[in-house]
Each structure stands twice: as C-alpha cells, then as structure tokens.
mmCIF file of C-alpha atoms in Angstrom:
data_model
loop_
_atom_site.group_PDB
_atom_site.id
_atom_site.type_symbol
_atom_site.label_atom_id
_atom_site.label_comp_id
_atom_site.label_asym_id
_atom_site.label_seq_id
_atom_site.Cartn_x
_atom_site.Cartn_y
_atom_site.Cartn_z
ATOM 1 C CA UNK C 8 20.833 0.997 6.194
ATOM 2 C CA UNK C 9 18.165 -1.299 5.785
ATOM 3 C CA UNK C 10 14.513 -0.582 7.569
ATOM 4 C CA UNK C 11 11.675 -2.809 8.507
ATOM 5 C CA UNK C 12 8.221 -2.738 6.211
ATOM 6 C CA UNK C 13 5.509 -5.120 5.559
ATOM 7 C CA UNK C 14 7.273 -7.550 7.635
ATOM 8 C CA UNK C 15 10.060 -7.814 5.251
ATOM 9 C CA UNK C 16 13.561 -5.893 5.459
ATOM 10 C CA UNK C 17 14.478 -3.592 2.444
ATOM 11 C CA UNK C 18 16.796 -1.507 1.850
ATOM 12 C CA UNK C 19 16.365 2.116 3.248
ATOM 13 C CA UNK C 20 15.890 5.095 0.128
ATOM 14 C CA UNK C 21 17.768 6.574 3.159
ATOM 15 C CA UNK C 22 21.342 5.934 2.090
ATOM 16 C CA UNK C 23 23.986 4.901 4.836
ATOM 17 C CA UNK C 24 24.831 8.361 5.819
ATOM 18 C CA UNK C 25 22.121 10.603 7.753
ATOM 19 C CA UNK C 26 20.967 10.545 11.375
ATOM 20 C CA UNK C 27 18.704 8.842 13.432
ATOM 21 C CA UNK C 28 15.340 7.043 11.924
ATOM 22 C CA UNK C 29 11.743 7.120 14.119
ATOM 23 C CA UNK C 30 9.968 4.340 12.576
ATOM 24 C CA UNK C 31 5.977 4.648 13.692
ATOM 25 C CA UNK C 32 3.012 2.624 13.139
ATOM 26 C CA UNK C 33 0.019 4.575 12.264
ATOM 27 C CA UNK C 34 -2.925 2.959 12.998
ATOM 28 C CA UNK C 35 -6.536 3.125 10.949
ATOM 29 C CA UNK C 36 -9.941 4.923 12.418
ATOM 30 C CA UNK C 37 -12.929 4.891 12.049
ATOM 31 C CA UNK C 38 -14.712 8.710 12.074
ATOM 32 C CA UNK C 39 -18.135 8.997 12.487
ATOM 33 C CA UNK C 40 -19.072 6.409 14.701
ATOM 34 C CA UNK C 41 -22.284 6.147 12.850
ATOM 35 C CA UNK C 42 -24.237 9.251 13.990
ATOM 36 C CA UNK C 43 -21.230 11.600 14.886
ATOM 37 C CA UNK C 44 -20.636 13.173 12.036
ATOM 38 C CA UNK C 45 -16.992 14.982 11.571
ATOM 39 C CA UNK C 46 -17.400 14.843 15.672
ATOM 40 C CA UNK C 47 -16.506 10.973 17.045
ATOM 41 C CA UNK C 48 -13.758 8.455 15.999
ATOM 42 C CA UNK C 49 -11.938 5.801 17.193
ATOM 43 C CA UNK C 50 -8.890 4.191 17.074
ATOM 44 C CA UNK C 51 -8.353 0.478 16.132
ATOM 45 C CA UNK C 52 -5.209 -1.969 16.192
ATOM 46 C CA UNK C 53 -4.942 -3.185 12.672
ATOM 47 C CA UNK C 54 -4.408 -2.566 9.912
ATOM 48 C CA UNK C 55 -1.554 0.480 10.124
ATOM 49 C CA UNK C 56 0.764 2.023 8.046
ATOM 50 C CA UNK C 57 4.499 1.890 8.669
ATOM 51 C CA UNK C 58 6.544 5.246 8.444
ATOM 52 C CA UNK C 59 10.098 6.183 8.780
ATOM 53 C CA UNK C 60 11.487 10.064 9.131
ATOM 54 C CA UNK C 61 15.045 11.304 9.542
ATOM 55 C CA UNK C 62 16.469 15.021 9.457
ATOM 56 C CA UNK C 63 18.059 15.607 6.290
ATOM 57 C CA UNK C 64 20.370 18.532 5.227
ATOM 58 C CA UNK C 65 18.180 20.051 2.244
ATOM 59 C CA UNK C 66 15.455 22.112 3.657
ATOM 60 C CA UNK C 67 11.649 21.439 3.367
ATOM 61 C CA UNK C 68 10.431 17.581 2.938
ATOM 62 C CA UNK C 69 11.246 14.784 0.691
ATOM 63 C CA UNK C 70 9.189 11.852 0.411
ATOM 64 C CA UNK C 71 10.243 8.492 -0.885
ATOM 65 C CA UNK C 72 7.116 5.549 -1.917
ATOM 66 C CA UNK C 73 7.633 2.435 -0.317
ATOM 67 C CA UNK C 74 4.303 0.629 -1.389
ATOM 68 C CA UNK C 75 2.483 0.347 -4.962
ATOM 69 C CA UNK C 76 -0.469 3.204 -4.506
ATOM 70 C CA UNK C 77 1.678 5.949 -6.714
ATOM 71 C CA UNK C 78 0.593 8.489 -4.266
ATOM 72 C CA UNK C 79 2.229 12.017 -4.871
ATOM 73 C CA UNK C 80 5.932 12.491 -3.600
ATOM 74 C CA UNK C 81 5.473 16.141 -4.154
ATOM 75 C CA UNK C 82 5.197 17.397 -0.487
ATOM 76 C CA UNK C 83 2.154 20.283 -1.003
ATOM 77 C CA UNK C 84 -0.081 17.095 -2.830
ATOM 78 C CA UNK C 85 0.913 14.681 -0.265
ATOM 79 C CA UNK C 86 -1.384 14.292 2.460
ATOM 80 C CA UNK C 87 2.125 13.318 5.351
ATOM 81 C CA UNK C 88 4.230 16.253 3.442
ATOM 82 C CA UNK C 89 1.355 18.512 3.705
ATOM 83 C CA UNK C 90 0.841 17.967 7.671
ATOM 84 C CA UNK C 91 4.888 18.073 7.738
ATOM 85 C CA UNK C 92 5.110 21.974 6.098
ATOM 86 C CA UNK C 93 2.608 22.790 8.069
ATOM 87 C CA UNK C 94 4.867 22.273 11.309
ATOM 88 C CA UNK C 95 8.007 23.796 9.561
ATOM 89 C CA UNK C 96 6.140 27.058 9.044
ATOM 90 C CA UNK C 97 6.140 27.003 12.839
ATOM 91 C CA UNK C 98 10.037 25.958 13.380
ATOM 92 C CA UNK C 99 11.948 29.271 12.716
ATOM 93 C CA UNK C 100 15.339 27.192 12.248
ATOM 94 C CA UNK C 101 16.102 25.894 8.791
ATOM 95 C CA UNK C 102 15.202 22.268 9.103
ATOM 96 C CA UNK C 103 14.558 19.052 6.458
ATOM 97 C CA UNK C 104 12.799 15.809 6.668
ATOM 98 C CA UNK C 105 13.419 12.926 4.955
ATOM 99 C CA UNK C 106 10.551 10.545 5.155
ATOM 100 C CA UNK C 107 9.906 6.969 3.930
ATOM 101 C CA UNK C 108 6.174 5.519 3.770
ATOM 102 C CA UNK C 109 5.097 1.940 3.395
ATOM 103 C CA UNK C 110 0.709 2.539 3.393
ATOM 104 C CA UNK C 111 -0.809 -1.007 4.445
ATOM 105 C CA UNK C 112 -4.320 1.229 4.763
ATOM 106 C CA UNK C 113 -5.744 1.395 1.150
ATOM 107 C CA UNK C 114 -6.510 4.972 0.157
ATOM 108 C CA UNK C 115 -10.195 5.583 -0.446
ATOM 109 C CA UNK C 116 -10.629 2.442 2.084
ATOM 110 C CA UNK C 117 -12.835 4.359 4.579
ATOM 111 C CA UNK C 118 -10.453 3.504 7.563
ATOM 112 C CA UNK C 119 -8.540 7.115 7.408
ATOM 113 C CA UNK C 120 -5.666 5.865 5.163
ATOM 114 C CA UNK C 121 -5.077 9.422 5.124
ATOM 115 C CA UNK C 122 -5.325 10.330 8.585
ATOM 116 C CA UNK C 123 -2.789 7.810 9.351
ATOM 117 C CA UNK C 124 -0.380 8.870 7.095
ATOM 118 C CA UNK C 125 -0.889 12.741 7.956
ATOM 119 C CA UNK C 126 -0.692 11.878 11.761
ATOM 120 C CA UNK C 127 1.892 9.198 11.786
ATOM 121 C CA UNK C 128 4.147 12.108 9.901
ATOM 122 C CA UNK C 129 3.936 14.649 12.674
ATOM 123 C CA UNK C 130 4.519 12.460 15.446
ATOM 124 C CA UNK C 131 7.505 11.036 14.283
ATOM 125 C CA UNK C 132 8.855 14.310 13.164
ATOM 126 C CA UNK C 133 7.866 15.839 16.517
ATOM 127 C CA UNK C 134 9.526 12.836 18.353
ATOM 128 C CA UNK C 135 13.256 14.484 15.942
ATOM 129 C CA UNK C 136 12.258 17.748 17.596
ATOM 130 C CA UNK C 137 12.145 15.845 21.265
ATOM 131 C CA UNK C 138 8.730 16.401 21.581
ATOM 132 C CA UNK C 139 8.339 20.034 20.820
ATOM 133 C CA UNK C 140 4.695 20.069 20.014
ATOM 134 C CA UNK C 141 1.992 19.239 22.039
ATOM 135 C CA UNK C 142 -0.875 16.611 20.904
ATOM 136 C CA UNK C 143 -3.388 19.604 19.510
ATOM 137 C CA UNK C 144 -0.935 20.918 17.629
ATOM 138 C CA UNK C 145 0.036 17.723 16.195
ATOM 139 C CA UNK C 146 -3.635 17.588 15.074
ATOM 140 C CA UNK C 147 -3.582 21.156 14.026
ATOM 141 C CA UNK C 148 -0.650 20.448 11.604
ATOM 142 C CA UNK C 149 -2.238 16.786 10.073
ATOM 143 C CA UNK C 150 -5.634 18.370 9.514
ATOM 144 C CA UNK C 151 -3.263 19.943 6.651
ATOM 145 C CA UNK C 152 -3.129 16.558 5.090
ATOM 146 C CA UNK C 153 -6.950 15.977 5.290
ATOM 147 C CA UNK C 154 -7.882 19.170 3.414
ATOM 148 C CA UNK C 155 -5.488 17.993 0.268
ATOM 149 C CA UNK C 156 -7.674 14.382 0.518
ATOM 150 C CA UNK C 157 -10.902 15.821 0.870
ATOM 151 C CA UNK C 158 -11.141 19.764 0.655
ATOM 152 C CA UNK C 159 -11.824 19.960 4.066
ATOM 153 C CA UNK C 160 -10.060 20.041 7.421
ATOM 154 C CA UNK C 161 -11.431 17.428 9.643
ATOM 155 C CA UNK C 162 -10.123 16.032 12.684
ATOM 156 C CA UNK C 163 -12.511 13.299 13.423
ATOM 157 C CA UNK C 164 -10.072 10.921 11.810
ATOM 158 C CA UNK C 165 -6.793 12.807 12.653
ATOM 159 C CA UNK C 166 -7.574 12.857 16.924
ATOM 160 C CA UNK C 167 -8.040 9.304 17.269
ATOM 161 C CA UNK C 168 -5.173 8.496 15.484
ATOM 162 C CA UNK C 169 -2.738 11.130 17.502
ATOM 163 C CA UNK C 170 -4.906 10.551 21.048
ATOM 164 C CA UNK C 171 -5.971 6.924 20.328
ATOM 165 C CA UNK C 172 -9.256 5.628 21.596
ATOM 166 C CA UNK C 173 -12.137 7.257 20.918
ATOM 167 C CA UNK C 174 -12.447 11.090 21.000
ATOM 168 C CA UNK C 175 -14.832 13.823 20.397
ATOM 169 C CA UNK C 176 -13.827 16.955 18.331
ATOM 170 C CA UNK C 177 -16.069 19.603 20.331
ATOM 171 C CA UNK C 178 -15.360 22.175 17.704
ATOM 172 C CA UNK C 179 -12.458 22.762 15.305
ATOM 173 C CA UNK C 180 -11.927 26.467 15.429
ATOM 174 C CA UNK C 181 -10.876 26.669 17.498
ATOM 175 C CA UNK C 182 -9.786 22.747 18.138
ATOM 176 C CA UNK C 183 -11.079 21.460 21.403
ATOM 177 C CA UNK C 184 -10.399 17.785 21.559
ATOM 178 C CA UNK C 185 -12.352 15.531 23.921
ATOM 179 C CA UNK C 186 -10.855 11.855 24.972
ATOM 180 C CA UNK C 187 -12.956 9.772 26.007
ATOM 181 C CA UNK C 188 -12.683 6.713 28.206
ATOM 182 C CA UNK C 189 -14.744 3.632 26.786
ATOM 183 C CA UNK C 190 -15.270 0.256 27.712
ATOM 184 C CA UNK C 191 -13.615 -3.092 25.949
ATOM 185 C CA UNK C 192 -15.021 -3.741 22.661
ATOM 186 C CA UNK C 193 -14.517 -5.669 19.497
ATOM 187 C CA UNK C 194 -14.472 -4.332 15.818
ATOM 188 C CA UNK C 195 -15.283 -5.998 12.728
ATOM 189 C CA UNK C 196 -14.594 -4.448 9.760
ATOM 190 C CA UNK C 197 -15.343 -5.311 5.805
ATOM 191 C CA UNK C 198 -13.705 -2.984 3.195
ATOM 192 C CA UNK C 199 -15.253 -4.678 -0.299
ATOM 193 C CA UNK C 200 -12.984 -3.552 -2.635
ATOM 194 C CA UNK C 201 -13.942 -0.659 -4.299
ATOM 195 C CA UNK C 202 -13.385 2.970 -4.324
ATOM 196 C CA UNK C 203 -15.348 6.001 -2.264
ATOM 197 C CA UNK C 204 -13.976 9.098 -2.643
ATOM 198 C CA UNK C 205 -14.352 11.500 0.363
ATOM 199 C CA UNK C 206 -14.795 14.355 -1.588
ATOM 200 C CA UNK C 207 -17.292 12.618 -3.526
ATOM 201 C CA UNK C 208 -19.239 11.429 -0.452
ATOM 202 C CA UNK C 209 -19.045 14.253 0.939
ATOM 203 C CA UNK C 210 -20.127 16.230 -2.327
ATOM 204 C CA UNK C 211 -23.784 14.220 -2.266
ATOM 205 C CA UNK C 212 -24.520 15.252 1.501
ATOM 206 C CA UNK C 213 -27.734 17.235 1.898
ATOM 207 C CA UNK C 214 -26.410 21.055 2.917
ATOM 208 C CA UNK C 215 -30.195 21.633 4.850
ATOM 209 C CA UNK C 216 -31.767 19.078 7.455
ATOM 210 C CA UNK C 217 -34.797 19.038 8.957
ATOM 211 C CA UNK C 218 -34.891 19.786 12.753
ATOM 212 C CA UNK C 219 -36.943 17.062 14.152
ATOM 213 C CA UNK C 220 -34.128 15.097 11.992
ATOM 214 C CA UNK C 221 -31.659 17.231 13.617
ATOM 215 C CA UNK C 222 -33.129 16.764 17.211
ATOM 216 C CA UNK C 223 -33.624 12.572 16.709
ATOM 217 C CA UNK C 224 -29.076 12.772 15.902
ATOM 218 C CA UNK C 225 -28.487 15.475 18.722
ATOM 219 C CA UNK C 226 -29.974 12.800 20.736
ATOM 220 C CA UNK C 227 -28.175 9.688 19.634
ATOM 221 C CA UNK C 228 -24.730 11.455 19.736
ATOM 222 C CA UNK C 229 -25.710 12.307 23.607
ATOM 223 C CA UNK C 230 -26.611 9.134 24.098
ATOM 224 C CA UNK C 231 -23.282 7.098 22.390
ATOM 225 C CA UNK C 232 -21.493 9.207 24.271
ATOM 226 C CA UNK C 233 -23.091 8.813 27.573
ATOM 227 C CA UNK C 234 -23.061 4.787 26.557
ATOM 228 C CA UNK C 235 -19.048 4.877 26.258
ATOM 229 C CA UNK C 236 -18.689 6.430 29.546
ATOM 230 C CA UNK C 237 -20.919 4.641 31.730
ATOM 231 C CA UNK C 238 -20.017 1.313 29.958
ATOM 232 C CA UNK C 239 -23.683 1.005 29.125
ATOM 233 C CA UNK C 240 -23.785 -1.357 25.850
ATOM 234 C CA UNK C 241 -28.005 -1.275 25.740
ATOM 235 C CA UNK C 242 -27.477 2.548 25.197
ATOM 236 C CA UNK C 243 -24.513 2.319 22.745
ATOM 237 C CA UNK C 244 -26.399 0.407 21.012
ATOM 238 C CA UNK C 245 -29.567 2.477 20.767
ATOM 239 C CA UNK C 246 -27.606 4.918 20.102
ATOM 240 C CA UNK C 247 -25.638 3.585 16.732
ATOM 241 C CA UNK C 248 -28.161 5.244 14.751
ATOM 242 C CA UNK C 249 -28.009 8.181 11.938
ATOM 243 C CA UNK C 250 -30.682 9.631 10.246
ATOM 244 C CA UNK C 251 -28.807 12.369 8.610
ATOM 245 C CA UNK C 252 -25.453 10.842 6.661
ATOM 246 C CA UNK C 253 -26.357 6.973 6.373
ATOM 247 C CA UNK C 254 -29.314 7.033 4.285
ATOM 248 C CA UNK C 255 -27.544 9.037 1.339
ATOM 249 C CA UNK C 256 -23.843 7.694 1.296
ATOM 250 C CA UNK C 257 -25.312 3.949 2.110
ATOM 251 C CA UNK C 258 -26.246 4.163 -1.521
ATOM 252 C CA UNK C 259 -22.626 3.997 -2.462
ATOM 253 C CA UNK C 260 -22.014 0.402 -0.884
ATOM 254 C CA UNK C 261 -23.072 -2.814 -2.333
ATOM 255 C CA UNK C 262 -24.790 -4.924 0.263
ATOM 256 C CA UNK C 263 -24.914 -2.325 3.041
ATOM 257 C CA UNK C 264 -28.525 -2.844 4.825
ATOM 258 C CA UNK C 265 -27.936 -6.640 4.192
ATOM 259 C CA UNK C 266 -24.467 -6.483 6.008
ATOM 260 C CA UNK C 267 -26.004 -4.268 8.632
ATOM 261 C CA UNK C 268 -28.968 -6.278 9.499
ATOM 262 C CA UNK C 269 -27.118 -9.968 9.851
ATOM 263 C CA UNK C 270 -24.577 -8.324 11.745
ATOM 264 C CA UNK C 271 -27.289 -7.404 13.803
ATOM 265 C CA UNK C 272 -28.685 -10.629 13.975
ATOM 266 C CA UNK C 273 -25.632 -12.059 14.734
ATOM 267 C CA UNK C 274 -25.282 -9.996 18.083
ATOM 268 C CA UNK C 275 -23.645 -6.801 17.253
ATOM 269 C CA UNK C 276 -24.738 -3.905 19.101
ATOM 270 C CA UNK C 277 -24.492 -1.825 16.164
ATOM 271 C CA UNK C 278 -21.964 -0.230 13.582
ATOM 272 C CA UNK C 279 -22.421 1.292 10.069
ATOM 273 C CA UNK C 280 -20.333 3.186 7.319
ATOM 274 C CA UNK C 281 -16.840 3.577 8.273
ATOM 275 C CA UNK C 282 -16.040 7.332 7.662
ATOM 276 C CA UNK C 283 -17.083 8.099 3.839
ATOM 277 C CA UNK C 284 -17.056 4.441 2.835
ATOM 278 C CA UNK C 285 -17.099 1.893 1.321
ATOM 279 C CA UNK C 286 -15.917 0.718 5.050
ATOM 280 C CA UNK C 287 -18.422 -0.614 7.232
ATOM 281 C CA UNK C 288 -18.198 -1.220 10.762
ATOM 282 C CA UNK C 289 -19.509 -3.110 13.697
ATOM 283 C CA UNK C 290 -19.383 -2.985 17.333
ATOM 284 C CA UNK C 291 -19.345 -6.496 19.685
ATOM 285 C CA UNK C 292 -19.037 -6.950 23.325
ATOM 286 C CA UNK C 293 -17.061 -9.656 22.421
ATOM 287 C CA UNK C 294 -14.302 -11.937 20.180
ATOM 288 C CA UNK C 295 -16.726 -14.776 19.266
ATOM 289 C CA UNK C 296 -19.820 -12.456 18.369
ATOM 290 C CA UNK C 297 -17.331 -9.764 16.213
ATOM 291 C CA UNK C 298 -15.973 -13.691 14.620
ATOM 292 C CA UNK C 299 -19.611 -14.348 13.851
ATOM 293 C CA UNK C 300 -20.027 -10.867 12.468
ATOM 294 C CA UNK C 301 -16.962 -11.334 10.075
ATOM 295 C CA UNK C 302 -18.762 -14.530 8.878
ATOM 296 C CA UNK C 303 -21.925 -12.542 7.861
ATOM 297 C CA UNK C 304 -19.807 -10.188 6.278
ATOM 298 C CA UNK C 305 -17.705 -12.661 4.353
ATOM 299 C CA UNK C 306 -21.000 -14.565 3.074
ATOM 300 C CA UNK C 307 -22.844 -11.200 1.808
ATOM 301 C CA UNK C 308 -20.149 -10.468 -0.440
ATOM 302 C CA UNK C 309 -19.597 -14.001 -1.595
ATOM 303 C CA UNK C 310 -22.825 -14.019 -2.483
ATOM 304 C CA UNK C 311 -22.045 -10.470 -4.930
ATOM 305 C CA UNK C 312 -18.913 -12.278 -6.146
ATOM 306 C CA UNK C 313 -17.592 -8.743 -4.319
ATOM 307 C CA UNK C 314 -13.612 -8.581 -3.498
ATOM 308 C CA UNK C 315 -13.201 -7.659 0.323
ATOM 309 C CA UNK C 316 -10.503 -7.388 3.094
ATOM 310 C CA UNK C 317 -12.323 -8.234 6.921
ATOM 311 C CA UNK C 318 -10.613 -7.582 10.145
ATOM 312 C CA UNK C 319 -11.534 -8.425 13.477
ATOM 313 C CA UNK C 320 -9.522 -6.051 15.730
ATOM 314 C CA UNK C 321 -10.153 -3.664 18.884
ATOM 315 C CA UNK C 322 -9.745 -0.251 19.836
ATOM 316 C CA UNK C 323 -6.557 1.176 19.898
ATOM 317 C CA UNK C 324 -5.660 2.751 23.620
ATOM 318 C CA UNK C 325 -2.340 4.627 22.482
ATOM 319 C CA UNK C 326 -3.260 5.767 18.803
ATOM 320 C CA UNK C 327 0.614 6.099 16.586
ATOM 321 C CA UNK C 328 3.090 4.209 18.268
ATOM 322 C CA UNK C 329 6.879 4.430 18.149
ATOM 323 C CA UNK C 330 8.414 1.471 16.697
ATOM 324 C CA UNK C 331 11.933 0.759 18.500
ATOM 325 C CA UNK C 332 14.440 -0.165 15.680
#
C-alpha cells in the first residue's frame, strides 16, 4: 500500500493487508483572534497536516511518525492518540486504530499544530465509525489532546478546526460552540522560527485583571464579533485590540510591535499573536494588501537575521477535510 504525504508517495507503515484508509487534511488556526482569549478562532487553508487512520485488529491505538518532529507514539502522550482513547472509552465494542501522521504544522508554531492533529484524528476515525459522533463530541474528545500539550482543555483551537471558519466557544462546561458567519478576508501569517511553549505562555499570564481592563476587552470581543457578522471591517478593526494577553506574551516575540505597526501601515485592519506564539497574524480585506503585509513581515526579520516561514492564505469554510484516495 503506498499513501500520499508531503506531496510525495511513500510507502504506507500500514502493510498490504488491513481495511480501508481515511486520509484527512487538518488544517492550522489561529485561537484568540487577538482579544478573544480561549473564546474565538478561525480556520485557515494552509498550512495542514496530512493524516491517515485504518481499523486494526489489536485493540486501543497505534501510532506510526511520518515526519521528523519525534513526537510521542505512545497513545496517552500523544496529543491525536489522546483525542482517539478518549472516543474509545465511549465505543462499548472492542475496536483498534491504526493511524499514520505526516505534521506539516510545526509544534510550538502558534498555528494549533496540536489542534490539528487532535481534530484531524477524530474525524477520520469517526468517518470508520460512519459518522457516529456528532461535531461537539468530536471537540469533546480532541480537547483530550490539548490538555497533554498544554495542561489545559481548550477548544478555541480544536472548534475551528472540526467546524471551520471562525467560531466562538460560549463556555466549555458544558461546551456550547458558536459558528459564526464572516465576511471574505485575507491572512498573513509570519512564524519566525523559534519556540513558544503554550504551557509556558500560558504560565506568565496575570491570574487577576483589573475591571476597567476587563470592561475595555468585554467590549472589543462584542464588537469583533458584531464586525464578522455585519461584514463591518471599520469595527473589526477597532476591535483587534487586547489589553489583557498581548502586552505580557508580546514579550516573547522578537520584532512584534514593529511587525504589528507596518502591517498596519501597510493596510491591515489588524491582527496580533497567533494563539500562544511566536505566530503572529494579520487580517486584510484583500490579496494585494495581505502581499504587502507579508513584505513587511519578511523585511522585519531580515533585518534580525531571524529564520521565518510567511503564508498568505484565507479562512478555511469547511475546517478537516476528507482527502479521496
């Protein structure tokens, strides 16, 4: 058997023998959306991760590499097998997976490289079961995976990636999951190349806030969401602003306010860290300005002699697709 990855054909840790293979792309997020903290995300086209799943006869899951990060193949310490036993706990039949993952999202990128493989896991395996599970419980099951990345069980990466588009975690216990219908728009995204943990960004967050502080991101929250819907881009981007999160993890990234200010400048309506960083976003109305905001990007970290990855890319409607083989 051989299986499609990184646009090259390899041949599958599968074997010959076995049943049918769900290949899914998983795509990357962004959480946050600036001043929604653990509440908005979004969806966006590139860059995914590739997955393949299969019932296999031995119970439980098994998890075979296909990429160079080392990540665990132990299932309870990796973030896909952890979403996965957390759906077989509610499958009273004796069942295995067998699952195969090639990551093109860089852990620790910012861009829910864990998210996508937790997600991407469950809806293949629920696609096996014909669909048993419904979309919140798919989320229920991958917020697993997020809790062995980061301690915590957060869905602000995991919705958008099951829902696609943007969507708005109204609370997670219990999980109410908001879609939420948004206009076009263009994302630009620089990942320099270094390392953020999310339990280390998250570890440096202030536990008390003050409540005009409080009131001023209650606002801008209402008023990004209110944008999306009435496809309002003066209000979205008023309304791109945190005063809570941003001023401690920005601290973390080399170059932020410069990157945020050109990209300003250069006609964004607005963007900042991408999830826990080092990630940074921006939002355009259109291809040429989200272009011209790559270019500011590009030259701020040329000028720190700082390794980086850019993308130009848009919203993702559909969130992990099926990948006909």
């Amino acid at each position: 058997m051989r299986l499609f990855c990184n646009n090259t054909f390899f041949y599958s840790p599968f074997g010959n023998e076995g049943g049918a293979v769900i290949t899914v792309h998983a795509p990357a997020t962004v959480a946050n959306m600036v001043c929604g903290f653990d509440v908005l995300g979004f969806a966006v086209n590139e860059p995914y991760d590739e997955m393949h799943i299969r019932f296999c006869d031995k119970p439980g899951v098994t998890i075979h590499n296909l990429d160079d990060y080392d990540l665990p193949t132990q299932p309870e310490l990796n973030v896909a097998g952890a979403a996965l036993l957390a759906m077989l706990e509610e499958i009273p039949e004796p069942i295995g997976f067998e699952l195969a993952i090639c990551k093109q999202i860089k852990p620790g990128s910012g861009v829910g490289s864990s998210a996508a493989s937790s997600a991407g896991a469950v809806v293949a395996a629920n696609r096996l079961l014909n669909e048993r599970f419904s979309k919140q419980d798919l989320v229920r099951f991958a917020m697993n995976g997020e809790k062995v990345a980061s301690g915590v069980k957060h869905a602000d990466n995991i919705a958008p990636c099951i829902y696609g588009g943007v969507t708005l975690i109204r609370s997670i216990f219990p999980l109410d999951i908001v879609p939420l219908t948004v206009p076009q728009l263009y994302v630009t995204i620089v990942h320099p190349q270094i390392e953020v943990r999310t339990a280390d960004a998250r570890s440096i967050l202030k536990q008390q806030v003050l409540l005009k502080d409080a009131i001023r991101q209650w606002g801008n929250i209402a008023g990004l969401v209110a944008g999306l819907l009435q496809e309002d881009y003066d209000l979205i981007g008023r309304s791109l602003e945190d005063v809570l999160i941003e001023p401690v993890r920005s601290i973390l990234i080399p170059g932020f306010d410069t990157i945020k200010k050109n990209s300003r400048e250069a006609g964004a309506l607005g963007g900042g860290i991408s999830g826990s960083g080092p990630s940074i976003f921006m939002l355009s109305k259109d291809e040429a300005t989200a272009k011209e905001v790559q270019a500011q990007m590009h030259a701020v970290y040329e000028r720190l002699s700082l390794d980086h990855h850019t993308y130009v890319t848009t919203i993702n409607p559909t969130g992990v697709r099926l990948v006909d083989q």
